[in-house]
Amino acid sequence: MDGEWNPWHGCHPYSAGCANCDVYRRDASVGRDASRVYRTRDFDLPLRRNRQGGYKLAPGSLVYTCFTSDFLVEEADAWRQEAFAMMRQRQDLRFFFITKRIERLGALLPEDWGPEGYANVEIGCTCEDQEAVRRRLPEFLHLPIRRRSVICEPLLGPVELEGFLAGGGVAQVVAGGESGQGART
């Protein structure tokens, strides 16, 4: 059974793909300020146990991580190493996070990350247009990551990925549009 873990919430616009952000739209609908980044009550969810003594996040689950923020948002720097430690501790889970801030990752990796990263962590890099592809993918493809995904969502225009994908190293490419009122074509 898959799960979701949002150790922190909130973000701030980073690029063109952020203009119609789902998190901002959902937060606005309940009167919450999505630009305020804070550590959530579920910060330690991967380590929580149920009444029977087992983990609340069942072994073998795919855990969608930080989907109400960007895992590499600057305001979460103080909490990130602890989040990485929980990922390391729960090798029986597969963690997946997406970021537009991939250029920050190299400086933020834990010391024991290793030459290919943790086996149970997949990272997706968002590339909403060709400018984002040009800026983000060269860095992304040279980082020590075991399993990579390129996320072209919201896809705001044509992108050329062939030159970046030719060498392998990308497990999947996801493409999708924007949702909500005011969604761009």
PDB file of C-alpha atoms in Angstrom:
ATOM      1  CA  MET A   1       0.000   0.000   0.000  1.00  0.00           C
ATOM      2  CA  ASP A   2       1.461   3.335  -1.048  1.00  0.00           C
ATOM      3  CA  GLY A   3       1.576   6.301   1.273  1.00  0.00           C
ATOM      4  CA  GLU A   4       2.238   9.998   1.463  1.00  0.00           C
ATOM      5  CA  TRP A   5       4.671  11.774   3.774  1.00  0.00           C
ATOM      6  CA  ASN A   6       4.795  15.546   3.957  1.00  0.00           C
ATOM      7  CA  PRO A   7       7.466  16.333   6.563  1.00  0.00           C
ATOM      8  CA  TRP A   8       7.035  20.055   5.835  1.00  0.00           C
ATOM      9  CA  HIS A   9       4.439  22.128   4.059  1.00  0.00           C
ATOM     10  CA  GLY A  10       4.599  25.310   2.037  1.00  0.00           C
ATOM     11  CA  CYS A  11       6.806  26.633  -0.688  1.00  0.00           C
ATOM     12  CA  HIS A  12       7.440  29.732  -2.743  1.00  0.00           C
ATOM     13  CA  PRO A  13       7.288  30.180  -6.506  1.00  0.00           C
ATOM     14  CA  TYR A  14      10.526  29.184  -8.202  1.00  0.00           C
ATOM     15  CA  SER A  15       9.876  29.103 -11.938  1.00  0.00           C
ATOM     16  CA  ALA A  16       7.222  29.358 -14.646  1.00  0.00           C
ATOM     17  CA  GLY A  17       5.788  25.980 -13.620  1.00  0.00           C
ATOM     18  CA  CYS A  18       4.769  27.407 -10.246  1.00  0.00           C
ATOM     19  CA  ALA A  19       2.322  30.018 -11.584  1.00  0.00           C
ATOM     20  CA  ASN A  20      -0.775  27.835 -11.066  1.00  0.00           C
ATOM     21  CA  CYS A  21       0.463  25.640  -8.200  1.00  0.00           C
ATOM     22  CA  ASP A  22      -1.986  23.073  -6.782  1.00  0.00           C
ATOM     23  CA  VAL A  23      -0.669  23.605  -3.246  1.00  0.00           C
ATOM     24  CA  TYR A  24      -1.267  27.369  -3.417  1.00  0.00           C
ATOM     25  CA  ARG A  25      -4.729  26.809  -4.856  1.00  0.00           C
ATOM     26  CA  ARG A  26      -5.714  24.235  -2.194  1.00  0.00           C
ATOM     27  CA  ASP A  27      -4.291  26.307   0.657  1.00  0.00           C
ATOM     28  CA  ALA A  28      -6.074  29.442  -0.555  1.00  0.00           C
ATOM     29  CA  SER A  29      -9.381  27.553  -0.564  1.00  0.00           C
ATOM     30  CA  VAL A  30      -9.047  27.008   3.211  1.00  0.00           C
ATOM     31  CA  GLY A  31      -7.503  30.383   4.040  1.00  0.00           C
ATOM     32  CA  ARG A  32      -3.949  29.088   4.523  1.00  0.00           C
ATOM     33  CA  ASP A  33      -0.779  30.873   3.338  1.00  0.00           C
ATOM     34  CA  ALA A  34       1.112  28.378   1.148  1.00  0.00           C
ATOM     35  CA  SER A  35       4.228  30.553   1.160  1.00  0.00           C
ATOM     36  CA  ARG A  36       4.790  29.843   4.860  1.00  0.00           C
ATOM     37  CA  VAL A  37       7.052  26.794   5.171  1.00  0.00           C
ATOM     38  CA  TYR A  38       6.654  24.835   8.388  1.00  0.00           C
ATOM     39  CA  ARG A  39       7.457  21.420   9.777  1.00  0.00           C
ATOM     40  CA  THR A  40       4.293  19.308   9.927  1.00  0.00           C
ATOM     41  CA  ARG A  41       2.859  17.130  12.679  1.00  0.00           C
ATOM     42  CA  ASP A  42       3.610  14.159  10.424  1.00  0.00           C
ATOM     43  CA  PHE A  43       7.327  14.910  10.309  1.00  0.00           C
ATOM     44  CA  ASP A  44       8.216  11.579  11.935  1.00  0.00           C
ATOM     45  CA  LEU A  45       5.550   9.506  10.114  1.00  0.00           C
ATOM     46  CA  PRO A  46       8.022   6.922   8.693  1.00  0.00           C
ATOM     47  CA  LEU A  47       8.982   5.951  12.260  1.00  0.00           C
ATOM     48  CA  ARG A  48       5.482   5.886  13.768  1.00  0.00           C
ATOM     49  CA  ARG A  49       4.000   2.598  14.878  1.00  0.00           C
ATOM     50  CA  ASN A  50       0.417   1.399  14.851  1.00  0.00           C
ATOM     51  CA  ARG A  51      -1.390  -0.243  17.795  1.00  0.00           C
ATOM     52  CA  GLN A  52      -0.134  -3.671  16.779  1.00  0.00           C
ATOM     53  CA  GLY A  53       3.492  -2.476  16.924  1.00  0.00           C
ATOM     54  CA  GLY A  54       4.079  -2.413  13.169  1.00  0.00           C
ATOM     55  CA  TYR A  55       4.943   0.682  11.202  1.00  0.00           C
ATOM     56  CA  LYS A  56       2.087   2.925  10.054  1.00  0.00           C
ATOM     57  CA  LEU A  57       3.789   3.072   6.658  1.00  0.00           C
ATOM     58  CA  ALA A  58       3.819  -0.614   5.730  1.00  0.00           C
ATOM     59  CA  PRO A  59       7.076  -2.172   4.532  1.00  0.00           C
ATOM     60  CA  GLY A  60       7.272  -2.280   0.748  1.00  0.00           C
ATOM     61  CA  SER A  61       5.230   0.916   0.304  1.00  0.00           C
ATOM     62  CA  LEU A  62       6.078   3.631  -2.170  1.00  0.00           C
ATOM     63  CA  VAL A  63       6.038   6.867  -0.158  1.00  0.00           C
ATOM     64  CA  TYR A  64       5.268  10.040  -2.076  1.00  0.00           C
ATOM     65  CA  THR A  65       7.428  12.487  -0.150  1.00  0.00           C
ATOM     66  CA  CYS A  66       6.943  16.212   0.264  1.00  0.00           C
ATOM     67  CA  PHE A  67       4.152  16.601  -2.274  1.00  0.00           C
ATOM     68  CA  THR A  68       2.896  19.757  -0.506  1.00  0.00           C
ATOM     69  CA  SER A  69       6.268  21.464  -0.802  1.00  0.00           C
ATOM     70  CA  ASP A  70       9.583  21.054  -2.592  1.00  0.00           C
ATOM     71  CA  PHE A  71      11.906  18.692  -0.729  1.00  0.00           C
ATOM     72  CA  LEU A  72      14.778  21.106  -1.393  1.00  0.00           C
ATOM     73  CA  VAL A  73      13.004  24.357  -0.463  1.00  0.00           C
ATOM     74  CA  GLU A  74      15.458  26.569   1.415  1.00  0.00           C
ATOM     75  CA  GLU A  75      13.283  27.092   4.482  1.00  0.00           C
ATOM     76  CA  ALA A  76      13.447  23.343   5.260  1.00  0.00           C
ATOM     77  CA  ASP A  77      17.246  23.142   5.412  1.00  0.00           C
ATOM     78  CA  ALA A  78      17.204  22.723   9.212  1.00  0.00           C
ATOM     79  CA  TRP A  79      14.998  19.592   8.990  1.00  0.00           C
ATOM     80  CA  ARG A  80      16.278  17.868   5.849  1.00  0.00           C
ATOM     81  CA  GLN A  81      19.106  15.823   7.380  1.00  0.00           C
ATOM     82  CA  GLU A  82      16.666  14.334   9.881  1.00  0.00           C
ATOM     83  CA  ALA A  83      14.317  13.459   7.008  1.00  0.00           C
ATOM     84  CA  PHE A  84      17.197  11.782   5.150  1.00  0.00           C
ATOM     85  CA  ALA A  85      18.033   9.841   8.337  1.00  0.00           C
ATOM     86  CA  MET A  86      14.474   8.477   8.466  1.00  0.00           C
ATOM     87  CA  MET A  87      14.768   7.447   4.808  1.00  0.00           C
ATOM     88  CA  ARG A  88      18.014   5.655   5.602  1.00  0.00           C
ATOM     89  CA  GLN A  89      16.470   3.965   8.631  1.00  0.00           C
ATOM     90  CA  ARG A  90      13.425   2.758   6.682  1.00  0.00           C
ATOM     91  CA  GLN A  91      15.195   0.856   3.898  1.00  0.00           C
ATOM     92  CA  ASP A  92      12.013  -1.243   3.639  1.00  0.00           C
ATOM     93  CA  LEU A  93      10.184   1.749   2.073  1.00  0.00           C
ATOM     94  CA  ARG A  94      10.716   3.424  -1.293  1.00  0.00           C
ATOM     95  CA  PHE A  95      10.702   7.227  -1.052  1.00  0.00           C
ATOM     96  CA  PHE A  96       9.976   9.421  -4.076  1.00  0.00           C
ATOM     97  CA  PHE A  97      10.292  13.185  -4.124  1.00  0.00           C
ATOM     98  CA  ILE A  98      10.159  15.782  -6.880  1.00  0.00           C
ATOM     99  CA  THR A  99      12.063  19.061  -7.010  1.00  0.00           C
ATOM    100  CA  LYS A 100      12.538  22.108  -9.183  1.00  0.00           C
ATOM    101  CA  ARG A 101      15.556  23.049  -7.045  1.00  0.00           C
ATOM    102  CA  ILE A 102      17.849  20.195  -8.160  1.00  0.00           C
ATOM    103  CA  GLU A 103      20.941  22.420  -8.188  1.00  0.00           C
ATOM    104  CA  ARG A 104      20.775  22.492  -4.360  1.00  0.00           C
ATOM    105  CA  LEU A 105      20.847  18.714  -3.891  1.00  0.00           C
ATOM    106  CA  GLY A 106      24.605  18.089  -4.131  1.00  0.00           C
ATOM    107  CA  ALA A 107      25.371  20.383  -1.186  1.00  0.00           C
ATOM    108  CA  LEU A 108      22.518  18.960   0.910  1.00  0.00           C
ATOM    109  CA  LEU A 109      23.145  15.215   0.610  1.00  0.00           C
ATOM    110  CA  PRO A 110      23.967  13.313   3.796  1.00  0.00           C
ATOM    111  CA  GLU A 111      27.551  12.128   4.279  1.00  0.00           C
ATOM    112  CA  ASP A 112      26.594   8.458   3.868  1.00  0.00           C
ATOM    113  CA  TRP A 113      24.624   8.993   0.626  1.00  0.00           C
ATOM    114  CA  GLY A 114      27.263   7.084  -1.345  1.00  0.00           C
ATOM    115  CA  PRO A 115      28.230   7.173  -5.036  1.00  0.00           C
ATOM    116  CA  GLU A 116      24.719   6.233  -6.250  1.00  0.00           C
ATOM    117  CA  GLY A 117      22.514   7.420  -3.395  1.00  0.00           C
ATOM    118  CA  TYR A 118      20.276   5.457  -1.097  1.00  0.00           C
ATOM    119  CA  ALA A 119      18.809   2.423  -2.841  1.00  0.00           C
ATOM    120  CA  ASN A 120      15.324   3.302  -1.591  1.00  0.00           C
ATOM    121  CA  VAL A 121      15.165   6.933  -2.774  1.00  0.00           C
ATOM    122  CA  GLU A 122      13.993   8.036  -6.220  1.00  0.00           C
ATOM    123  CA  ILE A 123      14.237  11.676  -7.215  1.00  0.00           C
ATOM    124  CA  GLY A 124      12.231  13.459  -9.871  1.00  0.00           C
ATOM    125  CA  CYS A 125      13.381  16.695 -11.457  1.00  0.00           C
ATOM    126  CA  THR A 126      10.647  18.950 -12.835  1.00  0.00           C
ATOM    127  CA  CYS A 127      11.246  20.409 -16.289  1.00  0.00           C
ATOM    128  CA  GLU A 128       8.205  22.364 -17.411  1.00  0.00           C
ATOM    129  CA  ASP A 129       9.760  23.905 -20.522  1.00  0.00           C
ATOM    130  CA  GLN A 130      12.961  23.792 -22.589  1.00  0.00           C
ATOM    131  CA  GLU A 131      14.620  26.471 -20.454  1.00  0.00           C
ATOM    132  CA  ALA A 132      14.134  24.286 -17.365  1.00  0.00           C
ATOM    133  CA  VAL A 133      15.469  21.256 -19.283  1.00  0.00           C
ATOM    134  CA  ARG A 134      18.581  23.214 -20.289  1.00  0.00           C
ATOM    135  CA  ARG A 135      19.182  24.537 -16.759  1.00  0.00           C
ATOM    136  CA  ARG A 136      18.272  21.525 -14.617  1.00  0.00           C
ATOM    137  CA  LEU A 137      18.969  18.287 -16.468  1.00  0.00           C
ATOM    138  CA  PRO A 138      22.767  18.571 -16.855  1.00  0.00           C
ATOM    139  CA  GLU A 139      23.085  18.955 -13.069  1.00  0.00           C
ATOM    140  CA  PHE A 140      20.459  16.289 -12.361  1.00  0.00           C
ATOM    141  CA  LEU A 141      22.161  13.688 -14.555  1.00  0.00           C
ATOM    142  CA  HIS A 142      25.530  14.170 -12.843  1.00  0.00           C
ATOM    143  CA  LEU A 143      24.326  13.844  -9.260  1.00  0.00           C
ATOM    144  CA  PRO A 144      24.725  10.554  -7.377  1.00  0.00           C
ATOM    145  CA  ILE A 145      21.147   9.314  -7.713  1.00  0.00           C
ATOM    146  CA  ARG A 146      20.293   5.658  -8.161  1.00  0.00           C
ATOM    147  CA  ARG A 147      16.844   6.123  -9.726  1.00  0.00           C
ATOM    148  CA  ARG A 148      15.820   9.296 -11.587  1.00  0.00           C
ATOM    149  CA  SER A 149      12.601  10.547 -13.136  1.00  0.00           C
ATOM    150  CA  VAL A 150      12.103  13.591 -15.333  1.00  0.00           C
ATOM    151  CA  ILE A 151       8.773  15.248 -14.587  1.00  0.00           C
ATOM    152  CA  CYS A 152       7.457  17.437 -17.414  1.00  0.00           C
ATOM    153  CA  GLU A 153       4.457  18.644 -15.503  1.00  0.00           C
ATOM    154  CA  PRO A 154       2.949  21.086 -15.959  1.00  0.00           C
ATOM    155  CA  LEU A 155       4.251  20.860 -19.510  1.00  0.00           C
ATOM    156  CA  LEU A 156       4.183  24.464 -20.711  1.00  0.00           C
ATOM    157  CA  GLY A 157       5.686  23.993 -24.154  1.00  0.00           C
ATOM    158  CA  PRO A 158       7.670  21.593 -26.293  1.00  0.00           C
ATOM    159  CA  VAL A 159      10.712  19.998 -24.709  1.00  0.00           C
ATOM    160  CA  GLU A 160      13.577  18.137 -26.361  1.00  0.00           C
ATOM    161  CA  LEU A 161      14.905  15.441 -24.036  1.00  0.00           C
ATOM    162  CA  GLU A 162      16.582  13.027 -26.446  1.00  0.00           C
ATOM    163  CA  GLY A 163      20.105  14.361 -25.949  1.00  0.00           C
ATOM    164  CA  PHE A 164      19.715  14.074 -22.183  1.00  0.00           C
ATOM    165  CA  LEU A 165      18.187  10.607 -22.192  1.00  0.00           C
ATOM    166  CA  ALA A 166      20.545   8.982 -24.698  1.00  0.00           C
ATOM    167  CA  GLY A 167      23.063   7.932 -22.037  1.00  0.00           C
ATOM    168  CA  GLY A 168      20.474   6.202 -19.881  1.00  0.00           C
ATOM    169  CA  GLY A 169      20.159   6.868 -16.195  1.00  0.00           C
ATOM    170  CA  VAL A 170      16.558   8.064 -16.321  1.00  0.00           C
ATOM    171  CA  ALA A 171      13.994   5.474 -15.196  1.00  0.00           C
ATOM    172  CA  GLN A 172      10.933   7.324 -16.459  1.00  0.00           C
ATOM    173  CA  VAL A 173       9.629  10.512 -17.998  1.00  0.00           C
ATOM    174  CA  VAL A 174       6.231  11.782 -16.844  1.00  0.00           C
ATOM    175  CA  ALA A 175       4.334  14.404 -18.818  1.00  0.00           C
ATOM    176  CA  GLY A 176       1.117  16.127 -17.937  1.00  0.00           C
ATOM    177  CA  GLY A 177      -0.773  19.348 -18.122  1.00  0.00           C
ATOM    178  CA  GLU A 178      -1.879  21.864 -15.594  1.00  0.00           C
ATOM    179  CA  SER A 179      -5.169  21.599 -13.714  1.00  0.00           C
ATOM    180  CA  GLY A 180      -7.544  24.017 -12.101  1.00  0.00           C
ATOM    181  CA  GLN A 181      -9.113  27.279 -13.116  1.00  0.00           C
ATOM    182  CA  GLY A 182      -6.724  29.286 -15.261  1.00  0.00           C
ATOM    183  CA  ALA A 183      -4.762  26.202 -16.349  1.00  0.00           C
ATOM    184  CA  ARG A 184      -2.473  26.935 -19.260  1.00  0.00           C
ATOM    185  CA  THR A 185      -2.662  24.820 -22.420  1.00  0.00           C
TER     186      THR A 185
END
